[in-house]
PDB file of C-alpha atoms and ligand atoms in Angstrom:
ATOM      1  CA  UNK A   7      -8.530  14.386  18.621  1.00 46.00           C
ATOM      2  CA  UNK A   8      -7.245  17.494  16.348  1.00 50.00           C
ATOM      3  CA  UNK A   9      -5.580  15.376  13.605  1.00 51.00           C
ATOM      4  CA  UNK A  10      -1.517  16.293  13.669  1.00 52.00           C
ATOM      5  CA  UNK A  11      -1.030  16.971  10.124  1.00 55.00           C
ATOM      6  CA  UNK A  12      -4.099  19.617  11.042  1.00 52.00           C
ATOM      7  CA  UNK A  13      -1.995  22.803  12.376  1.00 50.00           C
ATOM      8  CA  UNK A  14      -5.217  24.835  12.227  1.00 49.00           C
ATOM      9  CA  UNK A  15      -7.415  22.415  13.837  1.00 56.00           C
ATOM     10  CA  UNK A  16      -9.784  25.178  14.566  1.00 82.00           C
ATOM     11  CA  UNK A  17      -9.891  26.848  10.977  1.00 96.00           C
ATOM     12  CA  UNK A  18     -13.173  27.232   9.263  1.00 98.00           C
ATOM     13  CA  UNK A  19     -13.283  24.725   6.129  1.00 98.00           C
ATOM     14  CA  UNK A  20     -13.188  26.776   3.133  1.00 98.00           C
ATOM     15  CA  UNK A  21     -16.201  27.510   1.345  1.00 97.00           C
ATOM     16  CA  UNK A  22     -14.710  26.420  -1.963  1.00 98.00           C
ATOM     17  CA  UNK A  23     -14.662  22.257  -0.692  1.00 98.00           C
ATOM     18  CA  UNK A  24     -17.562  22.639   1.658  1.00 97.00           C
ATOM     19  CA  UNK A  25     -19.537  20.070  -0.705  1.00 97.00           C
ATOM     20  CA  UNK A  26     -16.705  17.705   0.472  1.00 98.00           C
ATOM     21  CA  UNK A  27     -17.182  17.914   4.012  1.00 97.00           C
ATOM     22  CA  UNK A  28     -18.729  14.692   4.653  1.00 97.00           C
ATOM     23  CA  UNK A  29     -15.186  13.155   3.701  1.00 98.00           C
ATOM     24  CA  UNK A  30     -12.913  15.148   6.542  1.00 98.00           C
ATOM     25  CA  UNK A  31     -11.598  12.605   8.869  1.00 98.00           C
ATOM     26  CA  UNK A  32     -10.179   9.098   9.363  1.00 98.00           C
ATOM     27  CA  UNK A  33     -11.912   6.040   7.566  1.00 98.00           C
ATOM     28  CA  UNK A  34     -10.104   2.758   8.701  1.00 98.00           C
ATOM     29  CA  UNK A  35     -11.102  -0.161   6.712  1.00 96.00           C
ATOM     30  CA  UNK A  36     -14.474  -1.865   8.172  1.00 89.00           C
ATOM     31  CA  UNK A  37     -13.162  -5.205   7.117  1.00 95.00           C
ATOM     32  CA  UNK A  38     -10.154  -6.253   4.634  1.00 98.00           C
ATOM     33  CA  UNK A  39     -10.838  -4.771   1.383  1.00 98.00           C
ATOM     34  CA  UNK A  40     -10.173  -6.985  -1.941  1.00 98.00           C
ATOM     35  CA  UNK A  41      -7.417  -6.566  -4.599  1.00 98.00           C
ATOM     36  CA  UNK A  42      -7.302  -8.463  -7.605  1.00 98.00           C
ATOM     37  CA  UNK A  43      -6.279  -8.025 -11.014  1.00 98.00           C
ATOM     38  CA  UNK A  44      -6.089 -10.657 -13.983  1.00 98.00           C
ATOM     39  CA  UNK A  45      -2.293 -11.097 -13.689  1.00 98.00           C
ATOM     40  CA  UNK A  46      -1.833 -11.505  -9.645  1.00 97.00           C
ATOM     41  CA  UNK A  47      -2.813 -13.505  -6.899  1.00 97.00           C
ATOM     42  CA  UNK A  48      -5.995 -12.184  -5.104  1.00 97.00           C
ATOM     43  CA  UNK A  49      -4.948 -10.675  -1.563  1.00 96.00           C
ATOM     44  CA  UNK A  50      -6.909  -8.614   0.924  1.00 97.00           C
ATOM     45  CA  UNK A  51      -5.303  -5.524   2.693  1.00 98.00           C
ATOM     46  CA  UNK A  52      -6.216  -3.381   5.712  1.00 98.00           C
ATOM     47  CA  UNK A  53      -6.531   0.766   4.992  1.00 98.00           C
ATOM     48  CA  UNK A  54      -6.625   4.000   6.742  1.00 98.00           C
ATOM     49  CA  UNK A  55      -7.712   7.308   5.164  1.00 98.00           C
ATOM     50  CA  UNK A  56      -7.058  10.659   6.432  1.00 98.00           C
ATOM     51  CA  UNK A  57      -8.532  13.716   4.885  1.00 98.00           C
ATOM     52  CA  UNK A  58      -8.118  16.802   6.563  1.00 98.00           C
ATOM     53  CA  UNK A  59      -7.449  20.754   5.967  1.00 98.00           C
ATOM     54  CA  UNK A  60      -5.854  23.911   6.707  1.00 98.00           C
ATOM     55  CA  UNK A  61      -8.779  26.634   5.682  1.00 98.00           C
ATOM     56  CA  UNK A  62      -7.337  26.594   1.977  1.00 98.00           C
ATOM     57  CA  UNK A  63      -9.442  25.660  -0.380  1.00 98.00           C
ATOM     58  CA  UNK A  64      -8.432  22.257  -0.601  1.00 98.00           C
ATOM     59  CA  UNK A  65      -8.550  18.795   1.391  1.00 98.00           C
ATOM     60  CA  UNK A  66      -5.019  17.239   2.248  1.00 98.00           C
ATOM     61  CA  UNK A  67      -5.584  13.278   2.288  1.00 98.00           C
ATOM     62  CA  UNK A  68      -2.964  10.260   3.089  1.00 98.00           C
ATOM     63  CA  UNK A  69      -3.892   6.788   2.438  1.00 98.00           C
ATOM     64  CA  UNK A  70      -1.779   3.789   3.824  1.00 98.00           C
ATOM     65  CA  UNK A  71      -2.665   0.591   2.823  1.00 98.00           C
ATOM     66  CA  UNK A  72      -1.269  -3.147   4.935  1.00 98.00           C
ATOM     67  CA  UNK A  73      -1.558  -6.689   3.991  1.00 96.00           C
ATOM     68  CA  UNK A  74      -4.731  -8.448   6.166  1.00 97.00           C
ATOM     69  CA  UNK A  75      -2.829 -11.034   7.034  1.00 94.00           C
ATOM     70  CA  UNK A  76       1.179  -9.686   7.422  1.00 95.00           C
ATOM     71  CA  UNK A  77       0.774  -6.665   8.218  1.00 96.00           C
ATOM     72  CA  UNK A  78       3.576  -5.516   6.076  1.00 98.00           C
ATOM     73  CA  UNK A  79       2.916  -1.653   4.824  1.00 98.00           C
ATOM     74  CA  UNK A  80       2.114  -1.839   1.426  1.00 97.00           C
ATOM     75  CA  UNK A  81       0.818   0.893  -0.836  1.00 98.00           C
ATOM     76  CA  UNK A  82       0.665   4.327   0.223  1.00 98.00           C
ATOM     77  CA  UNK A  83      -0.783   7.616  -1.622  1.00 98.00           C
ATOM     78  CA  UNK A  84      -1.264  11.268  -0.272  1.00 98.00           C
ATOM     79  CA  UNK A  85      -2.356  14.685  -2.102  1.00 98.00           C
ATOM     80  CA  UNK A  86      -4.616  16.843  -2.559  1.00 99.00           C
ATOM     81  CA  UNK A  87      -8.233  17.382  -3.605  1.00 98.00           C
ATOM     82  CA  UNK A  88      -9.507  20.757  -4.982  1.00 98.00           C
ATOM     83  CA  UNK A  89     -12.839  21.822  -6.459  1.00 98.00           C
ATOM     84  CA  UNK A  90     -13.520  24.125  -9.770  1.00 98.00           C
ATOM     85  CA  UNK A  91     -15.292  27.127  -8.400  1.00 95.00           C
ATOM     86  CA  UNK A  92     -19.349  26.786  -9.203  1.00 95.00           C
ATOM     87  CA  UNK A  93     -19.198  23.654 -10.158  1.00 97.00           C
ATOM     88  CA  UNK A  94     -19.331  19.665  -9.319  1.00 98.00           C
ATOM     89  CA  UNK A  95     -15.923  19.247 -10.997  1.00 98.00           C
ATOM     90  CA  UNK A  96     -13.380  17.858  -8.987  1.00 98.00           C
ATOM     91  CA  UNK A  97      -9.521  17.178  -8.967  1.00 98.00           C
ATOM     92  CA  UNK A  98      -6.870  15.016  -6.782  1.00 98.00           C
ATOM     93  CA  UNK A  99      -3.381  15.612  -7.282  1.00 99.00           C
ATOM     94  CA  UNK A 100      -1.808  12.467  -5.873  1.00 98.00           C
ATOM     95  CA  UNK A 101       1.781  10.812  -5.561  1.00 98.00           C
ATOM     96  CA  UNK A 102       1.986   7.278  -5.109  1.00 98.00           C
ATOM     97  CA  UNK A 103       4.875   5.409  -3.546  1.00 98.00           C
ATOM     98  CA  UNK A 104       5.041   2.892  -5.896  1.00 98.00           C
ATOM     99  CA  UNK A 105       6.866   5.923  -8.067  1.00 98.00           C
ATOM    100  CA  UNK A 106       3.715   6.779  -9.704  1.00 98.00           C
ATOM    101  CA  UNK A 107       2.390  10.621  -9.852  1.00 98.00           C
ATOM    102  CA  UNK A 108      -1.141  11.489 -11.282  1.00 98.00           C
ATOM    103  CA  UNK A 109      -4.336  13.666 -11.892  1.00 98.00           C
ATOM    104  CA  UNK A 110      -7.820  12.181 -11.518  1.00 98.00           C
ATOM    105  CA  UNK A 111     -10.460  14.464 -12.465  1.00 98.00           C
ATOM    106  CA  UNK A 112     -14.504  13.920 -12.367  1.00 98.00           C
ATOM    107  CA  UNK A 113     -17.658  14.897 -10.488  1.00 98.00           C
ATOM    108  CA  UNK A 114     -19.544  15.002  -7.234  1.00 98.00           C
ATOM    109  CA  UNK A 115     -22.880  13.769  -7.387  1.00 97.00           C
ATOM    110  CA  UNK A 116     -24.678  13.999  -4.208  1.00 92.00           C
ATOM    111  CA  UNK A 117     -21.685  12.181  -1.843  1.00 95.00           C
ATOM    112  CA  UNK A 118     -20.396   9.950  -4.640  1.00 98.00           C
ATOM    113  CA  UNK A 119     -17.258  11.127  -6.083  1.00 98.00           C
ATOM    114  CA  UNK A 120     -16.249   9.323  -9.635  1.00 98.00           C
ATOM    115  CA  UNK A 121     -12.897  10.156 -10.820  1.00 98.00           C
ATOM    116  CA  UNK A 122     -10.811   9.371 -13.776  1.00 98.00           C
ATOM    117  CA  UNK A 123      -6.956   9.661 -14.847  1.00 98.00           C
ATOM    118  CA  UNK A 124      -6.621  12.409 -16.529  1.00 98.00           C
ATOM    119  CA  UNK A 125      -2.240  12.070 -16.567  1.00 98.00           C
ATOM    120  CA  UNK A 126      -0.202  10.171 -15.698  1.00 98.00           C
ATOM    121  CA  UNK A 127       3.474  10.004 -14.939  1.00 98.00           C
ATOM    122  CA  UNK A 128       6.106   7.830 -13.786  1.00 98.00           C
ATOM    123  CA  UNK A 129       9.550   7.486 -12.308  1.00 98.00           C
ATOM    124  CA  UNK A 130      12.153   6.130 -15.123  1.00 98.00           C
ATOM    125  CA  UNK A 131      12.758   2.866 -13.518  1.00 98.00           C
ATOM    126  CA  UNK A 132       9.039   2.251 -12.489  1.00 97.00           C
ATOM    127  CA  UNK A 133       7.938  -1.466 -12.097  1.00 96.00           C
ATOM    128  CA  UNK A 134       6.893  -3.140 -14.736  1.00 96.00           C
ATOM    129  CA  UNK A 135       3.878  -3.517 -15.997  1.00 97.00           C
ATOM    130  CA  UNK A 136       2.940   0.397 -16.119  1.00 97.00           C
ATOM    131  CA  UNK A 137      -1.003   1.538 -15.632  1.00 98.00           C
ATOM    132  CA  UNK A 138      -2.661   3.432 -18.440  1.00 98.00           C
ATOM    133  CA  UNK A 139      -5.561   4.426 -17.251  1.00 98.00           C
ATOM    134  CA  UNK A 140      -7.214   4.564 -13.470  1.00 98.00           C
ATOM    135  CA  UNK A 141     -10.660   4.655 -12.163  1.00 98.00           C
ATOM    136  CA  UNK A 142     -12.107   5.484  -8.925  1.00 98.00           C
ATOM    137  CA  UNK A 143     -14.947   5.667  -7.028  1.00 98.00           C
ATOM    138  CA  UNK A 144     -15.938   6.670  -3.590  1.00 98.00           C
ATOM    139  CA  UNK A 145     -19.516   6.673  -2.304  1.00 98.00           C
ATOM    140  CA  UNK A 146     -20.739   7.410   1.173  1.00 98.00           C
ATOM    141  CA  UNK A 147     -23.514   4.919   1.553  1.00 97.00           C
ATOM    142  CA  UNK A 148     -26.608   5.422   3.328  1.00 97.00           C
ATOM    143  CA  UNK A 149     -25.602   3.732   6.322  1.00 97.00           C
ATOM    144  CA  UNK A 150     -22.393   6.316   6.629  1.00 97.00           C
ATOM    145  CA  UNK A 151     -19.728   3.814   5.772  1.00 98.00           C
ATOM    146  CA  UNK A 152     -17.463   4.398   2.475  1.00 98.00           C
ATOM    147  CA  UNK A 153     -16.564   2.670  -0.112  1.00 98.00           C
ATOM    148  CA  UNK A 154     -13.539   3.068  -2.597  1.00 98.00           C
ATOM    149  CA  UNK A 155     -13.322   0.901  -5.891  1.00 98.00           C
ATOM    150  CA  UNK A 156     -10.792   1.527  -8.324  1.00 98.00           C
ATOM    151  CA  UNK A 157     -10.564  -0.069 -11.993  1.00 98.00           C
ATOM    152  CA  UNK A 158      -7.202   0.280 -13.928  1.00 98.00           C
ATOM    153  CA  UNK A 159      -5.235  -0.500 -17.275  1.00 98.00           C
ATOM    154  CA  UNK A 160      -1.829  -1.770 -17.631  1.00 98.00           C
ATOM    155  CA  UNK A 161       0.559  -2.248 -20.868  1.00 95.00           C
ATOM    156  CA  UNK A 162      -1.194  -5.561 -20.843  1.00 95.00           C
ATOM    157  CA  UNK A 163      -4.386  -5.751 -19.547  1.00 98.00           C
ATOM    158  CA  UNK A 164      -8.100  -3.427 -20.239  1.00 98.00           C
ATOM    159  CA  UNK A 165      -9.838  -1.482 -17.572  1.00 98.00           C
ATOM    160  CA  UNK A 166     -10.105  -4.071 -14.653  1.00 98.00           C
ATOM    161  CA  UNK A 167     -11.254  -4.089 -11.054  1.00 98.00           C
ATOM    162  CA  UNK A 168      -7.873  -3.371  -8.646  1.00 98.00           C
ATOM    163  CA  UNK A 169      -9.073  -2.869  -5.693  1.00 98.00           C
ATOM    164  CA  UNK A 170     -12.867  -2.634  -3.613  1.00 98.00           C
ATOM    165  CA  UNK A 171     -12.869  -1.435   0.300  1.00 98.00           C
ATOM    166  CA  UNK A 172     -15.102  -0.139   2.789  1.00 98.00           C
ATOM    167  CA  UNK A 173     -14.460   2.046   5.622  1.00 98.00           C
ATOM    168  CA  UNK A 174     -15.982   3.221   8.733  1.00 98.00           C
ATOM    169  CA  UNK A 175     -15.094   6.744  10.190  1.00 97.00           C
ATOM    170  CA  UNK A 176     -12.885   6.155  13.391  1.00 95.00           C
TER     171      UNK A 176
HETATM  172  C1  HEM B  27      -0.229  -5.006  -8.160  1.00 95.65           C
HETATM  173  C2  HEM B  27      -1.253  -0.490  -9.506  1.00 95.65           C
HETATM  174  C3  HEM B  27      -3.321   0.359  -5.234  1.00 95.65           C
HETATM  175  C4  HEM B  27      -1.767  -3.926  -3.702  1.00 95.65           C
HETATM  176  C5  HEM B  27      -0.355  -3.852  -8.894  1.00 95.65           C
HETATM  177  C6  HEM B  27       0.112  -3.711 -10.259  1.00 95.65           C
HETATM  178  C7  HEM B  27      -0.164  -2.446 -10.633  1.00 95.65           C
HETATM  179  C8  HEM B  27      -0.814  -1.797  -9.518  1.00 95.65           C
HETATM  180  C9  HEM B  27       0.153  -1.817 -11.987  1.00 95.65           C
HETATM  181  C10 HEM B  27       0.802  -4.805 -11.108  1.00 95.65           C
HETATM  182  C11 HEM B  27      -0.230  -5.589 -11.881  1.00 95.65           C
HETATM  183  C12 HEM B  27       0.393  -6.655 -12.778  1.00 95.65           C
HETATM  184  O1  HEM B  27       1.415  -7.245 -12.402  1.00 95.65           O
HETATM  185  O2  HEM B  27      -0.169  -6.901 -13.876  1.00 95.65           O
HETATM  186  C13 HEM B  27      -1.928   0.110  -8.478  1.00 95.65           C
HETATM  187  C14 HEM B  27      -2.498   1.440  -8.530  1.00 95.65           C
HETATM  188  C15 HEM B  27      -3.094   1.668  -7.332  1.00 95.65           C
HETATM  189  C16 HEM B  27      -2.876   0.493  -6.524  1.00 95.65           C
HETATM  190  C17 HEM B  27      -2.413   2.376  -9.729  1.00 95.65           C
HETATM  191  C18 HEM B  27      -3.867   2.878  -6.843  1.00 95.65           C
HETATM  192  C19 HEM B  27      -4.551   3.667  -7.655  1.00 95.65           C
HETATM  193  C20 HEM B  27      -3.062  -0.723  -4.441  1.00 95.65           C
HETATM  194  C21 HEM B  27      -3.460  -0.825  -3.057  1.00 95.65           C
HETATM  195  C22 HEM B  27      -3.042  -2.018  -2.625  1.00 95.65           C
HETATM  196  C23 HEM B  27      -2.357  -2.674  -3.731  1.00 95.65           C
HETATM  197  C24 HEM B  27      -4.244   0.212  -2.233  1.00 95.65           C
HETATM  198  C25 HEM B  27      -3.262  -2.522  -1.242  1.00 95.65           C
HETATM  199  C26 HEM B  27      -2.444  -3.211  -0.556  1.00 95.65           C
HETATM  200  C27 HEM B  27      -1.233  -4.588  -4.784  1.00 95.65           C
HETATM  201  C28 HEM B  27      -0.665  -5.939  -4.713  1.00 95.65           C
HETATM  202  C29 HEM B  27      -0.241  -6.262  -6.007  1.00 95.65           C
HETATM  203  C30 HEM B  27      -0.535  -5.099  -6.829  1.00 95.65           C
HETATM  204  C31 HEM B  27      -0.556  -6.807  -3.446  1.00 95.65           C
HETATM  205  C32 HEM B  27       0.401  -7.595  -6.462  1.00 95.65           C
HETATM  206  C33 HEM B  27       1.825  -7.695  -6.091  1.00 95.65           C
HETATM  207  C34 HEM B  27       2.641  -6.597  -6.650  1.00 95.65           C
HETATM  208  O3  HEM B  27       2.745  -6.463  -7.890  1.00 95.65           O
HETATM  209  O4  HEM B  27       3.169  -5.806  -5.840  1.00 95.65           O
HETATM  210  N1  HEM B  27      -0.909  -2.693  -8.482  1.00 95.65           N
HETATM  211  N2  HEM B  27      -2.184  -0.432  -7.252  1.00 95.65           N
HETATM  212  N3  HEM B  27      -2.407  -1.848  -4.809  1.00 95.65           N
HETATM  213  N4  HEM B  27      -1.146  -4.142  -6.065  1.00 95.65           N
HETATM  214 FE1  HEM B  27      -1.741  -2.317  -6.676  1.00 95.65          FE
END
């Protein structure tokens, strides 16, 4: 099904993110992902990606994010991913709904993306504690699902394991 964020459906991907082809679609999660972090409870939350584009030369993605076991919507991001020309250098330009805006920036190495902040920025009345620093990575495994970790530092705490999920394509 053409996805409806997709008004060109039947546009050629641009050349410039064709080395990020293998992540156009929807991922839902294959089984509830982990979240942790040294000053909350564990949980585990349910998670669809959508990446998707419009023959720019960039992906559009949306992530929304549930708790397993309530259901209740819980963190959502969307942006955008863009490539430097001629290289493996890659950015996403994301929003957060927590209030949160930022840049990761890092590399594609065969289909494993690694990404770090690169700036970050916040809404004046932001929950406390604020992050510092964010690391993520996604890797298409051999046996085609995905995987997302991401590592981040508060006010209060070093670079620590957040999250770790794995998705299927749908
Ligand atoms: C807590 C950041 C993604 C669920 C937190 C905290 C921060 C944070 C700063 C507070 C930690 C503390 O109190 O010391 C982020 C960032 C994310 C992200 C930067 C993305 C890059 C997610 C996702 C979920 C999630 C995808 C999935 C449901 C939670 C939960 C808590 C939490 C349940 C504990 C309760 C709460 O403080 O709301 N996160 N988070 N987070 N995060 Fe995330």
């Amino acid at each position: 099904m053409a996805c409806p964020f997709n008004h060109t459906a039947a546009v050629e991907l641009n050349p410039a993110v064709l080395p990020l082809e293998w992540l156009l679609g929807t991922w839902e999660c294959d089984e509830p992902g982990e979240g942790c972090f040294p000053t909350i409870k564990p949980f585990r939350y349910t998670e669809t990606l959508h990446f998707s584009h419009v023959g720019q030369p960039v992906i559009n993605f949306m992530f929304n994010a549930f708790h397993a076991e309530s259901k209740k919507p819980l963190h959502r991001e969307c942006g955008f991913i863009r490539m430097q020309p001629a290289t493996n250098r890659v950015a996403f330009i994301i929003a957060q709904n927590s209030g949160l805006v930022e840049i990761e920036e890092g590399e594609l190495t065969a289909q494993q993306l690694t990404l770090q902040s690169r700036s970050l920025a916040r809404i004046s009345f932001a929950k406390k504690p604020h992050v510092q620093q964010i690391c993520r990575v996604f890797q298409l495994r051999p046996d085609g699902k995905l995987e997302q970790t991401v590592s981040m530092a508060t006010d209060s705490q070093p670079l620590t394991q957040h999250l770790q999920i794995t998705y299927r394509r749908s």
